[in-house]
Tab-separated table of C-alpha atoms in Angstrom:
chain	number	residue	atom	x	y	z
Z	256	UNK	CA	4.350	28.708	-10.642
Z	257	UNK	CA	4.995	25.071	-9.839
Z	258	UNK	CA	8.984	23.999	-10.671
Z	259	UNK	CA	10.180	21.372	-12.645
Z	260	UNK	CA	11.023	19.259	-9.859
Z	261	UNK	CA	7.101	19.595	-8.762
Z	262	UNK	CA	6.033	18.902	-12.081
Z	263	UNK	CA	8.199	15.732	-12.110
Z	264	UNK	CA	7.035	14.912	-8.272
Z	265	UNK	CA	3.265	15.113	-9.346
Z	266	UNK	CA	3.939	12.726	-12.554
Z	267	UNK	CA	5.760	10.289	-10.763
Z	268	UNK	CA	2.826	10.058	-8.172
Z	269	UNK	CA	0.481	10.152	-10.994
Z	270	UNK	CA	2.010	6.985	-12.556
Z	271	UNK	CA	2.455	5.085	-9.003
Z	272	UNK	CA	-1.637	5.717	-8.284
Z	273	UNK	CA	-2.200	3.849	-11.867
Z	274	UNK	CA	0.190	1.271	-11.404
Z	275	UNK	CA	-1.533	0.733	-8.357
Z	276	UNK	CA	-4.787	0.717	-9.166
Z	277	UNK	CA	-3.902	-1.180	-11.865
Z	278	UNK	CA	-2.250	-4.064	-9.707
Z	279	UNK	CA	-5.241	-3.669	-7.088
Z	280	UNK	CA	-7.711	-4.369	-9.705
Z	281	UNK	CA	-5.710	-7.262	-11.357
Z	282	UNK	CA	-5.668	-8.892	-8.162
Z	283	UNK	CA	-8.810	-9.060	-7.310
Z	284	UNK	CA	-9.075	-11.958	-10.320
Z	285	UNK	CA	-6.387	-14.136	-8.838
Z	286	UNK	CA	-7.852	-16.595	-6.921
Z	287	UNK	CA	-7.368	-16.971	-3.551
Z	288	UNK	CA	-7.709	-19.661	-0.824
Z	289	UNK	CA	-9.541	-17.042	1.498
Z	290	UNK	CA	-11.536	-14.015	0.600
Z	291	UNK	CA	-9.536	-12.048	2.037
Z	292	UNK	CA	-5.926	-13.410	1.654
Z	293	UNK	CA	-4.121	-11.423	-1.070
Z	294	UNK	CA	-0.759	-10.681	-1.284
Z	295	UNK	CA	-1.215	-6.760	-1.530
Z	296	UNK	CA	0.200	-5.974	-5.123
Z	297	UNK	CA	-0.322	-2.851	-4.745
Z	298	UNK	CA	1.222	-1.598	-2.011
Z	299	UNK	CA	4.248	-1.415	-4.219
Z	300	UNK	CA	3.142	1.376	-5.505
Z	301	UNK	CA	2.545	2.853	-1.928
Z	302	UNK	CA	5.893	1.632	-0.431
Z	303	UNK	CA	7.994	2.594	-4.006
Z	304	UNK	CA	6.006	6.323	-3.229
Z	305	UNK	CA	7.583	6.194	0.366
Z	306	UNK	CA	11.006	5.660	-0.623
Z	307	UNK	CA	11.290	7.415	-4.038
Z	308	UNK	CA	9.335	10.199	-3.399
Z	309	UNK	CA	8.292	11.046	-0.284
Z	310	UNK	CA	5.990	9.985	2.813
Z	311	UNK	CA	3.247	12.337	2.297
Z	312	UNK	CA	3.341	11.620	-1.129
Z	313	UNK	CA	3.320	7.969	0.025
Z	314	UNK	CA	-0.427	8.719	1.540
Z	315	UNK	CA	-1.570	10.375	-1.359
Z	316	UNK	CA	-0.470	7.410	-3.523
Z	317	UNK	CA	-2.659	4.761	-1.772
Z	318	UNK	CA	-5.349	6.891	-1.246
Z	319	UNK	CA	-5.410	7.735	-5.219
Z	320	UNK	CA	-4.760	4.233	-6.215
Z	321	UNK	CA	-7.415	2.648	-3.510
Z	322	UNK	CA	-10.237	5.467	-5.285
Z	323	UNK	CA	-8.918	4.713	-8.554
Z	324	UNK	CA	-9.685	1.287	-8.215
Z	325	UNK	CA	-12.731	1.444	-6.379
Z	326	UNK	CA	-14.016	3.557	-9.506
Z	327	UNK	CA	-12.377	0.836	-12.133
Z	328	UNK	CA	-14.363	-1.960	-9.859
Z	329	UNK	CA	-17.610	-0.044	-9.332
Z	330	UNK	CA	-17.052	-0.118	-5.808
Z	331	UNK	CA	-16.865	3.134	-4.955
Z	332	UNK	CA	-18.840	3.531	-0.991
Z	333	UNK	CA	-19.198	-0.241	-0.850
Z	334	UNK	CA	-18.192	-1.962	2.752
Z	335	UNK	CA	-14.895	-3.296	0.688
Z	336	UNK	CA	-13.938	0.067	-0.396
Z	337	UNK	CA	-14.366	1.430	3.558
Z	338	UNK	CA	-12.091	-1.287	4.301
Z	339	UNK	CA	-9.887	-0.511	1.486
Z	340	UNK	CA	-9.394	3.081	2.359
Z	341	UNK	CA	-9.061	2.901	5.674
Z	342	UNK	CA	-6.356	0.361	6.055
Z	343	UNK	CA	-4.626	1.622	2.932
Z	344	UNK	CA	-4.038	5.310	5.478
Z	345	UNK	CA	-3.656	3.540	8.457
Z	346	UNK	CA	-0.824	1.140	6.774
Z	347	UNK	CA	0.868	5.009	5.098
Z	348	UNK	CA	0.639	6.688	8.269
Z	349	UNK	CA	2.222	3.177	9.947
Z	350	UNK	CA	5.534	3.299	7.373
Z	351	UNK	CA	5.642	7.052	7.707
Z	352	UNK	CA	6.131	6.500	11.670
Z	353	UNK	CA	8.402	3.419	11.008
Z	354	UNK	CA	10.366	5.327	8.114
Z	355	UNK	CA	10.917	8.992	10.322
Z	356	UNK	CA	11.876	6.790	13.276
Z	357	UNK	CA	14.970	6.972	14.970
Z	358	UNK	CA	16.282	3.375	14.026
Z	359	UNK	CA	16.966	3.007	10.789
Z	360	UNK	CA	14.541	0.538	9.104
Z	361	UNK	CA	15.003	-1.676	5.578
Z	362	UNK	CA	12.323	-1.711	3.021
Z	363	UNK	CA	11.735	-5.030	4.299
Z	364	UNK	CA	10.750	-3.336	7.680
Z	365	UNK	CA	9.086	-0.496	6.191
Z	366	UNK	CA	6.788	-2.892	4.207
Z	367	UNK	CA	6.130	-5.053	6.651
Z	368	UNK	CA	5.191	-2.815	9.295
Z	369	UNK	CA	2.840	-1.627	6.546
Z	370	UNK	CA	1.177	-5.030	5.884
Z	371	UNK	CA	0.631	-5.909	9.110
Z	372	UNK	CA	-0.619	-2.678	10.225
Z	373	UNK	CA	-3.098	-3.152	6.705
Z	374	UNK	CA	-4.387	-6.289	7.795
Z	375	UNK	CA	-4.988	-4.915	11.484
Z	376	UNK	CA	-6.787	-1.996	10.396
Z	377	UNK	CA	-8.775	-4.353	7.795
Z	378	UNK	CA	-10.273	-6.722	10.303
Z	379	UNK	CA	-10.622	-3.765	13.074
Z	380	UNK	CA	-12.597	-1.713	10.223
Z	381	UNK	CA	-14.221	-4.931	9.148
Z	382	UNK	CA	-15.306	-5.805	12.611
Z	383	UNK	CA	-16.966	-2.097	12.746
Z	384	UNK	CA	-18.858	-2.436	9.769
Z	385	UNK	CA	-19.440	-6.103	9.229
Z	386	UNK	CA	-19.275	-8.598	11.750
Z	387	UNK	CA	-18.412	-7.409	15.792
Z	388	UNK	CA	-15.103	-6.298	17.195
Z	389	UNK	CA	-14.909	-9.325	19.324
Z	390	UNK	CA	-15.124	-11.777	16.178
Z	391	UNK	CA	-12.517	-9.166	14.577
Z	392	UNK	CA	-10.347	-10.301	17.478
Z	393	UNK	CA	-10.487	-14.014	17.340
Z	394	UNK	CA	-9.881	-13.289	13.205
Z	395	UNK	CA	-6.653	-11.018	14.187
Z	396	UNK	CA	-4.100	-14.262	13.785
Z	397	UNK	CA	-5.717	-15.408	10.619
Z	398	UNK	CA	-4.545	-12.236	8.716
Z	399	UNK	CA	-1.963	-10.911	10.722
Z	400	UNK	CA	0.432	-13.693	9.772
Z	401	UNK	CA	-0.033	-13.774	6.450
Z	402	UNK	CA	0.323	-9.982	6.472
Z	403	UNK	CA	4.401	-10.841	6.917
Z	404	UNK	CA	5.289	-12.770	4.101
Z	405	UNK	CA	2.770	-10.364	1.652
Z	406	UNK	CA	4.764	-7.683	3.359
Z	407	UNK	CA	8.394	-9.613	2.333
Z	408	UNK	CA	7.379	-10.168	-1.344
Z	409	UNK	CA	6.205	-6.421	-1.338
Z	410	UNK	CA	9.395	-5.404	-0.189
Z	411	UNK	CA	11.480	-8.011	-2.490
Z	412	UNK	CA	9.712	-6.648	-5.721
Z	413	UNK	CA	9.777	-2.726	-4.344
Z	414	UNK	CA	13.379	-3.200	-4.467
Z	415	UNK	CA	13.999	-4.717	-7.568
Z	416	UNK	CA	11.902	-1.559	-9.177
Z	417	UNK	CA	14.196	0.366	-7.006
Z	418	UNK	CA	17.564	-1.462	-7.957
Z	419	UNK	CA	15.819	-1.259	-11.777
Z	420	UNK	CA	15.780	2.747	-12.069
Z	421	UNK	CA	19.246	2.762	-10.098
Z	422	UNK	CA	20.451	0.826	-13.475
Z	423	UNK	CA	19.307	3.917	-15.530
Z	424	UNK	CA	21.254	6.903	-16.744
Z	425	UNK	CA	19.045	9.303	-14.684
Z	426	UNK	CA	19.146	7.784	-11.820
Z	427	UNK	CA	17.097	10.379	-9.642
Z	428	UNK	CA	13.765	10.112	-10.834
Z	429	UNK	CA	12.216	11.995	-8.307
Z	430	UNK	CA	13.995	15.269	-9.935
């Protein structure tokens, strides 16, 4: 028999894979200077996961919101979906390693470390399916440095969520 707390663990997940499927989707209407320069909404979901509920949980969050969305977009197998999912569980797995690590890390470093390691696995994945790895190289600055100041402003809002439910009377919502 599951507890309470379980129960409560599950639901909070549940909510953070529709909020980020949600923001995935929305963002794939705001236009953009290059196809594939976004500033990774969603990942709020994935990093607010990591720090309010748990690494593993973390995974499972990005993972649910990338299928969710993938569904909601009808893109469910397609090359962008690969691409997606892959760099959405290379980017958990990153923060996991940057958030069990022995120096202690910010959100700021947490998310960053994931957006960069997103936009890696992205062209690397990319370069596998679409174009070769030696073009994925040459493409490596291009999206790499944007990767730090979408991984900054993914931070900056996790936080003010975070700061947000400190504000309320129950203010461990992972119980």
């Amino acid at each position: 028999m599951r507890s309470r707390d379980d129960n409560r663990r599950m639901a909070l997940c549940a909510l953070l894979v529709a909020v980020g499927a949600v923001l995935w989707t929305l963002e794939e209407f705001i236009p953009r200077p290059l196809p594939w320069l976004k500033p990774g909404l969603a990942n709020v979901a994935t990093v607010l996961a990591m720090v309010i509920v748990g690494p593993v949980e973390a995974i499972l969050v990005a993972v649910g919101r990338v299928l969710l969305g993938g569904l909601l977009l009808g893109r469910l197998g397609s090359p962008a979906f690969i691409i997606s999912m892959s760099s959405a569980i290379v980017a958990g797995f990153a923060m996991i390693i940057v958030w069990k690590s022995k120096v202690p890390m910010s959100i700021y470093g947490i998310s960053i470390t994931g957006a960069v390691s997103h936009a890696v696995a992205q062209v690397f994945v990319a370069g596998l399916l679409i174009f070769s790895p030696s073009i994925a190289i040459k493409l490596l600055p291009l999206v790499v440095i944007p990767a730090i100041p979408a991984g900054i402003l993914i931070a900056f809002l996790s936080r003010a969520v975070i700061t947000r439910i400190k504000k309320h009377p129950n203010k461990d919502i992972s119980q």
